[in-house]
mmCIF file of C-alpha atoms in Angstrom:
data_model
loop_
_atom_site.group_PDB
_atom_site.id
_atom_site.type_symbol
_atom_site.label_atom_id
_atom_site.label_comp_id
_atom_site.label_asym_id
_atom_site.label_seq_id
_atom_site.Cartn_x
_atom_site.Cartn_y
_atom_site.Cartn_z
ATOM 1 C CA MET F 16 -6.247 22.425 0.523
ATOM 2 C CA ASN F 17 -6.150 25.065 3.308
ATOM 3 C CA GLN F 18 -8.004 23.780 6.087
ATOM 4 C CA LEU F 19 -8.004 21.111 8.703
ATOM 5 C CA LEU F 20 -10.707 20.020 11.111
ATOM 6 C CA SER F 21 -9.546 16.840 12.805
ATOM 7 C CA VAL F 22 -12.059 14.520 15.034
ATOM 8 C CA ASN F 23 -9.672 12.727 17.331
ATOM 9 C CA LYS F 24 -10.441 9.453 18.841
ATOM 10 C CA CYS F 25 -10.271 9.648 22.505
ATOM 11 C CA LYS F 26 -11.186 7.087 25.439
ATOM 12 C CA LEU F 27 -10.540 7.828 29.212
ATOM 13 C CA ASN F 28 -8.766 11.253 28.046
ATOM 14 C CA LYS F 29 -6.140 9.277 25.852
ATOM 15 C CA LEU F 30 -5.869 10.147 22.199
ATOM 16 C CA PHE F 31 -5.608 6.968 19.862
ATOM 17 C CA ARG F 32 -6.762 8.027 16.321
ATOM 18 C CA ASN F 33 -7.908 11.053 14.479
ATOM 19 C CA VAL F 34 -10.422 11.644 12.025
ATOM 20 C CA THR F 35 -9.634 14.621 9.966
ATOM 21 C CA ILE F 36 -12.143 16.902 7.806
ATOM 22 C CA ILE F 37 -10.059 19.377 5.353
ATOM 23 C CA GLY F 38 -11.616 22.341 3.748
ATOM 24 C CA VAL F 39 -11.917 23.339 0.357
ATOM 25 C CA PHE F 40 -13.889 21.186 -2.152
ATOM 26 C CA PHE F 41 -17.023 20.743 0.009
ATOM 27 C CA LEU F 42 -19.479 23.072 1.555
ATOM 28 C CA LEU F 43 -19.588 21.987 5.492
ATOM 29 C CA LEU F 44 -22.965 22.285 6.579
ATOM 30 C CA PHE F 45 -24.739 21.521 10.278
ATOM 31 C CA VAL F 46 -27.982 19.483 10.892
ATOM 32 C CA PHE F 47 -29.347 17.788 14.128
ATOM 33 C CA GLY F 48 -31.311 15.097 14.244
ATOM 34 C CA ARG F 49 -33.263 12.359 16.584
ATOM 35 C CA ASP F 50 -33.771 8.829 16.408
ATOM 36 C CA VAL F 51 -37.132 7.056 15.273
ATOM 37 C CA LYS F 52 -38.126 3.629 14.920
ATOM 38 C CA LEU F 53 -37.293 1.913 11.744
ATOM 39 C CA ASP F 54 -39.745 -0.534 9.896
ATOM 40 C CA SER F 55 -38.022 -3.420 8.295
ATOM 41 C CA LYS F 56 -38.110 -1.365 4.622
ATOM 42 C CA GLN F 57 -35.930 1.502 6.816
ATOM 43 C CA THR F 58 -33.129 -0.518 8.193
ATOM 44 C CA ILE F 59 -29.584 1.113 7.892
ATOM 45 C CA PRO F 60 -26.855 -1.397 7.457
ATOM 46 C CA TRP F 61 -24.001 -0.306 9.176
ATOM 47 C CA GLN F 62 -20.505 -1.575 8.423
ATOM 48 C CA PHE F 63 -18.128 -1.966 11.141
ATOM 49 C CA LEU F 64 -14.574 -0.259 10.420
ATOM 50 C CA GLU F 65 -13.303 -0.265 13.909
ATOM 51 C CA PRO F 66 -14.544 0.298 17.468
ATOM 52 C CA ASN F 67 -16.973 3.029 17.343
ATOM 53 C CA LEU F 68 -16.695 4.149 13.553
ATOM 54 C CA PHE F 69 -19.406 2.829 11.366
ATOM 55 C CA LEU F 70 -20.138 3.184 7.554
ATOM 56 C CA SER F 71 -23.120 3.304 5.806
ATOM 57 C CA ASN F 72 -24.121 3.843 1.745
ATOM 58 C CA TRP F 73 -27.591 5.178 1.116
ATOM 59 C CA SER F 74 -29.260 5.557 -2.286
ATOM 60 C CA SER F 75 -31.483 8.188 -2.853
ATOM 61 C CA GLN F 76 -35.230 7.134 -3.834
ATOM 62 C CA ASN F 77 -35.802 10.419 -5.616
ATOM 63 C CA THR F 78 -35.668 9.621 -9.176
ATOM 64 C CA GLU F 79 -35.249 13.519 -10.079
ATOM 65 C CA LEU F 80 -31.891 13.533 -8.025
ATOM 66 C CA ASP F 81 -29.879 11.755 -10.597
ATOM 67 C CA ASN F 82 -29.219 8.230 -8.785
ATOM 68 C CA LEU F 83 -27.805 10.770 -5.289
ATOM 69 C CA GLU F 84 -25.784 8.282 -3.240
ATOM 70 C CA LEU F 85 -24.831 9.362 0.294
ATOM 71 C CA VAL F 86 -21.575 7.988 2.077
ATOM 72 C CA ILE F 87 -22.455 8.116 6.096
ATOM 73 C CA LEU F 88 -19.969 7.575 8.962
ATOM 74 C CA LYS F 89 -21.112 7.369 12.264
ATOM 75 C CA LEU F 90 -18.912 8.224 15.218
ATOM 76 C CA GLU F 91 -19.849 7.083 18.682
ATOM 77 C CA LYS F 92 -20.270 9.465 21.213
ATOM 78 C CA GLY F 93 -17.491 9.572 23.834
ATOM 79 C CA HIS F 94 -14.820 8.240 21.817
ATOM 80 C CA TRP F 95 -14.008 11.208 19.361
ATOM 81 C CA THR F 96 -12.979 14.694 19.830
ATOM 82 C CA PHE F 97 -12.259 17.209 17.112
ATOM 83 C CA SER F 98 -9.556 19.875 16.309
ATOM 84 C CA VAL F 99 -9.097 22.223 13.368
ATOM 85 C CA ASP F 100 -5.961 23.779 11.775
ATOM 86 C CA HIS F 101 -5.369 25.706 8.667
ATOM 87 C CA PHE F 102 -2.412 26.111 6.292
ATOM 88 C CA SER F 103 -1.834 29.575 7.672
ATOM 89 C CA ALA F 104 -1.064 27.758 11.077
ATOM 90 C CA THR F 105 1.772 25.383 9.950
ATOM 91 C CA ALA F 106 5.252 26.217 9.965
ATOM 92 C CA GLU F 107 5.297 26.274 5.982
ATOM 93 C CA LYS F 108 2.400 28.734 5.790
ATOM 94 C CA LYS F 109 1.398 26.478 2.214
ATOM 95 C CA ARG F 110 -1.576 24.604 1.029
ATOM 96 C CA LYS F 111 -1.175 21.026 1.621
ATOM 97 C CA SER F 112 -2.630 18.067 -0.028
ATOM 98 C CA SER F 113 -5.336 16.124 1.477
ATOM 99 C CA LYS F 114 -2.391 13.195 1.857
ATOM 100 C CA ASP F 115 0.069 15.419 3.099
ATOM 101 C CA TRP F 116 -2.698 16.628 5.898
ATOM 102 C CA LEU F 117 -3.346 12.966 6.697
ATOM 103 C CA THR F 118 0.057 12.525 7.088
ATOM 104 C CA ASP F 119 1.185 15.278 8.917
ATOM 105 C CA SER F 120 -1.966 14.907 11.388
ATOM 106 C CA SER F 121 -1.704 11.598 11.992
ATOM 107 C CA ALA F 122 -5.687 11.763 10.983
ATOM 108 C CA LYS F 123 -7.173 8.518 10.253
ATOM 109 C CA ILE F 124 -9.859 10.129 7.902
ATOM 110 C CA VAL F 125 -9.427 13.028 5.768
ATOM 111 C CA ILE F 126 -12.786 15.342 4.597
ATOM 112 C CA ASN F 127 -12.590 18.725 2.743
ATOM 113 C CA ALA F 128 -14.981 21.008 3.900
ATOM 114 C CA GLY F 129 -15.314 24.824 4.031
ATOM 115 C CA GLN F 130 -16.187 28.099 2.229
ATOM 116 C CA TYR F 131 -13.077 30.323 1.433
ATOM 117 C CA ASP F 132 -12.481 33.967 -0.028
ATOM 118 C CA GLU F 133 -10.134 34.734 -3.107
ATOM 119 C CA GLU F 134 -7.286 34.518 -0.506
ATOM 120 C CA PHE F 135 -8.142 30.890 0.974
ATOM 121 C CA ASN F 136 -9.524 32.474 4.111
ATOM 122 C CA HIS F 137 -12.045 30.411 5.910
ATOM 123 C CA LEU F 138 -15.442 32.349 6.160
ATOM 124 C CA GLY F 139 -16.887 32.561 9.584
ATOM 125 C CA TRP F 140 -15.382 31.121 12.632
ATOM 126 C CA LEU F 141 -12.725 28.771 12.468
ATOM 127 C CA LEU F 142 -11.020 28.432 16.222
ATOM 128 C CA LYS F 143 -8.267 26.254 17.181
ATOM 129 C CA ASN F 144 -7.464 26.243 21.076
ATOM 130 C CA GLY F 145 -9.736 29.458 21.108
ATOM 131 C CA LYS F 146 -7.672 31.258 18.249
ATOM 132 C CA ASN F 147 -9.563 32.086 15.579
ATOM 133 C CA LEU F 148 -8.141 31.206 12.209
ATOM 134 C CA GLY F 149 -10.800 32.161 9.802
ATOM 135 C CA SER F 150 -12.616 35.505 9.879
ATOM 136 C CA ARG F 151 -15.213 37.342 11.754
ATOM 137 C CA LEU F 152 -18.620 35.587 13.032
ATOM 138 C CA HIS F 153 -20.580 35.163 9.907
ATOM 139 C CA PRO F 154 -24.157 36.691 10.217
ATOM 140 C CA PHE F 155 -26.483 34.104 8.474
ATOM 141 C CA TRP F 156 -24.535 31.007 9.184
ATOM 142 C CA LYS F 157 -26.089 29.681 12.631
ATOM 143 C CA GLY F 158 -24.079 26.434 13.214
ATOM 144 C CA LEU F 159 -21.719 26.184 15.270
ATOM 145 C CA LEU F 160 -19.438 22.775 15.832
ATOM 146 C CA VAL F 161 -17.832 22.726 19.447
ATOM 147 C CA ASN F 162 -16.310 20.255 21.788
ATOM 148 C CA ASN F 163 -18.702 20.441 24.650
ATOM 149 C CA GLN F 164 -17.996 22.274 27.755
ATOM 150 C CA PRO F 165 -14.836 21.403 29.580
ATOM 151 C CA GLY F 166 -15.076 19.782 32.644
ATOM 152 C CA ASP F 167 -17.387 17.208 31.007
ATOM 153 C CA GLN F 168 -15.868 14.119 28.764
ATOM 154 C CA LYS F 169 -15.226 15.994 25.439
ATOM 155 C CA TYR F 170 -17.122 15.048 22.351
ATOM 156 C CA PRO F 171 -18.434 17.128 19.635
ATOM 157 C CA VAL F 172 -21.492 19.192 19.492
ATOM 158 C CA ILE F 173 -23.528 21.256 16.999
ATOM 159 C CA LEU F 174 -24.823 24.665 18.467
ATOM 160 C CA ASP F 175 -27.623 26.540 16.899
ATOM 161 C CA ILE F 176 -26.819 30.232 17.215
ATOM 162 C CA GLU F 177 -30.058 31.694 15.776
ATOM 163 C CA SER F 178 -30.790 33.125 19.255
ATOM 164 C CA LYS F 179 -27.745 34.132 20.744
ATOM 165 C CA SER F 180 -24.678 34.938 18.968
ATOM 166 C CA PRO F 181 -21.807 33.538 20.885
ATOM 167 C CA GLU F 182 -18.538 35.381 21.932
ATOM 168 C CA LEU F 183 -14.981 34.228 21.323
ATOM 169 C CA ASN F 184 -14.467 34.448 25.460
ATOM 170 C CA ASP F 185 -16.664 31.668 25.292
ATOM 171 C CA PHE F 186 -14.648 29.104 23.683
ATOM 172 C CA ALA F 187 -11.133 29.866 24.959
ATOM 173 C CA SER F 188 -8.686 26.895 24.336
ATOM 174 C CA ASN F 189 -11.479 25.414 22.566
ATOM 175 C CA ASN F 190 -12.237 24.200 18.850
ATOM 176 C CA ALA F 191 -14.830 25.378 16.643
ATOM 177 C CA VAL F 192 -16.063 25.625 13.389
ATOM 178 C CA GLN F 193 -19.021 28.115 11.847
ATOM 179 C CA SER F 194 -20.838 26.767 8.806
ATOM 180 C CA MET F 195 -25.003 27.158 7.773
ATOM 181 C CA MET F 196 -27.345 24.762 8.589
ATOM 182 C CA LEU F 197 -29.439 22.619 6.451
ATOM 183 C CA PHE F 198 -32.683 23.055 8.718
ATOM 184 C CA ASP F 199 -33.856 23.422 12.362
ATOM 185 C CA THR F 200 -35.193 21.719 15.248
ATOM 186 C CA ARG F 201 -38.917 22.693 13.815
ATOM 187 C CA GLY F 202 -37.758 21.036 10.242
ATOM 188 C CA LEU F 203 -37.899 24.309 8.763
ATOM 189 C CA ILE F 204 -35.166 24.409 5.971
ATOM 190 C CA ARG F 205 -32.717 27.445 6.561
ATOM 191 C CA ILE F 206 -31.667 27.404 2.934
ATOM 192 C CA ASN F 207 -32.542 29.271 -0.118
ATOM 193 C CA LYS F 208 -33.988 27.382 -3.484
ATOM 194 C CA SER F 209 -30.823 27.664 -6.159
ATOM 195 C CA ASP F 210 -30.007 25.751 -9.244
ATOM 196 C CA ARG F 211 -26.149 25.623 -7.778
ATOM 197 C CA LYS F 212 -25.259 21.849 -7.685
ATOM 198 C CA ALA F 213 -21.610 20.768 -5.811
ATOM 199 C CA ARG F 214 -20.493 18.106 -3.646
ATOM 200 C CA ARG F 215 -21.202 18.163 0.016
ATOM 201 C CA CYS F 216 -20.363 17.332 3.281
ATOM 202 C CA VAL F 217 -22.689 17.295 6.154
ATOM 203 C CA VAL F 218 -21.940 16.933 9.998
ATOM 204 C CA ALA F 219 -24.995 16.025 11.934
ATOM 205 C CA THR F 220 -25.982 14.681 15.684
ATOM 206 C CA CYS F 221 -28.813 12.749 16.870
ATOM 207 C CA VAL F 222 -30.280 12.780 20.337
ATOM 208 C CA ASP F 223 -28.225 9.859 20.940
ATOM 209 C CA SER F 224 -25.167 12.233 20.675
ATOM 210 C CA HIS F 225 -23.356 10.261 17.696
ATOM 211 C CA LEU F 226 -21.664 12.555 15.348
ATOM 212 C CA TYR F 227 -22.363 11.495 11.729
ATOM 213 C CA ILE F 228 -20.331 12.629 8.584
ATOM 214 C CA ILE F 229 -22.577 12.464 5.550
ATOM 215 C CA LEU F 230 -20.600 12.845 2.011
ATOM 216 C CA THR F 231 -22.394 13.049 -1.412
ATOM 217 C CA SER F 232 -21.139 10.992 -4.130
ATOM 218 C CA GLY F 233 -22.369 13.505 -6.918
ATOM 219 C CA GLU F 234 -23.282 17.327 -7.253
ATOM 220 C CA VAL F 235 -26.756 18.486 -5.628
ATOM 221 C CA THR F 236 -28.559 21.464 -4.307
ATOM 222 C CA LEU F 237 -28.718 22.462 -0.666
ATOM 223 C CA TRP F 238 -32.089 22.196 -1.259
ATOM 224 C CA ASP F 239 -32.482 18.804 -2.308
ATOM 225 C CA LEU F 240 -30.054 17.613 -0.033
ATOM 226 C CA ALA F 241 -31.913 19.172 2.815
ATOM 227 C CA ARG F 242 -34.700 17.279 1.633
ATOM 228 C CA GLU F 243 -33.189 14.345 1.123
ATOM 229 C CA LEU F 244 -31.781 13.904 4.743
ATOM 230 C CA GLN F 245 -35.343 14.896 5.842
ATOM 231 C CA GLN F 246 -36.484 11.546 4.533
ATOM 232 C CA HIS F 247 -33.504 9.608 5.521
ATOM 233 C CA PRO F 248 -34.391 6.650 8.073
ATOM 234 C CA VAL F 249 -32.178 8.398 11.013
ATOM 235 C CA ARG F 250 -34.454 11.418 10.442
ATOM 236 C CA PHE F 251 -32.114 14.591 10.904
ATOM 237 C CA VAL F 252 -34.389 17.140 11.595
ATOM 238 C CA GLN F 253 -32.256 19.990 12.499
#
């Protein structure tokens, strides 16, 4: 395990707890979303974990998806920021287990996410305090998770960089991680169909600006996961 993406809990500019996303076993994907009115059959039961953190489990109704289940964390806006790390930036410069990352980062939750080359270098941007621990900006991955602009209360936002390529100078002293997007604001799926199945991790937002971390319990193709999320009651649509 080589990369760390920490979601830090904060309130009134004071740091309390961390949620950590680490990258290797899951593919980190981004979508945006919007809230819709739910009928009684679509109510999402949220389990309270602690203030501003909720858990939900969702079973797919699509019989072709081998009983796919989603584990969803909702992190309420204004109480969380995130930071990133990579084993190459640590003093030991050694890969760590999820347990070690959890202990060393004082994180609340640890999740794997990312894509790497043979040397375990992160593909795409991976910015820690403005320093790129990854590679060059990936030309085909159009999602960028960042903390909102300095001067505002910090919370994670997802940028669609389809129309304008960002510059490193735009994120001085900030944290950011690049990945592909499943679908855009028009609901158009941005990934190609394939037969490759794997466990997935998705970071999503809705118009309420809450952050959602979605994990699959089993293996699924990107295309099928995109279609499943488009049918979810929260209606993630970008």
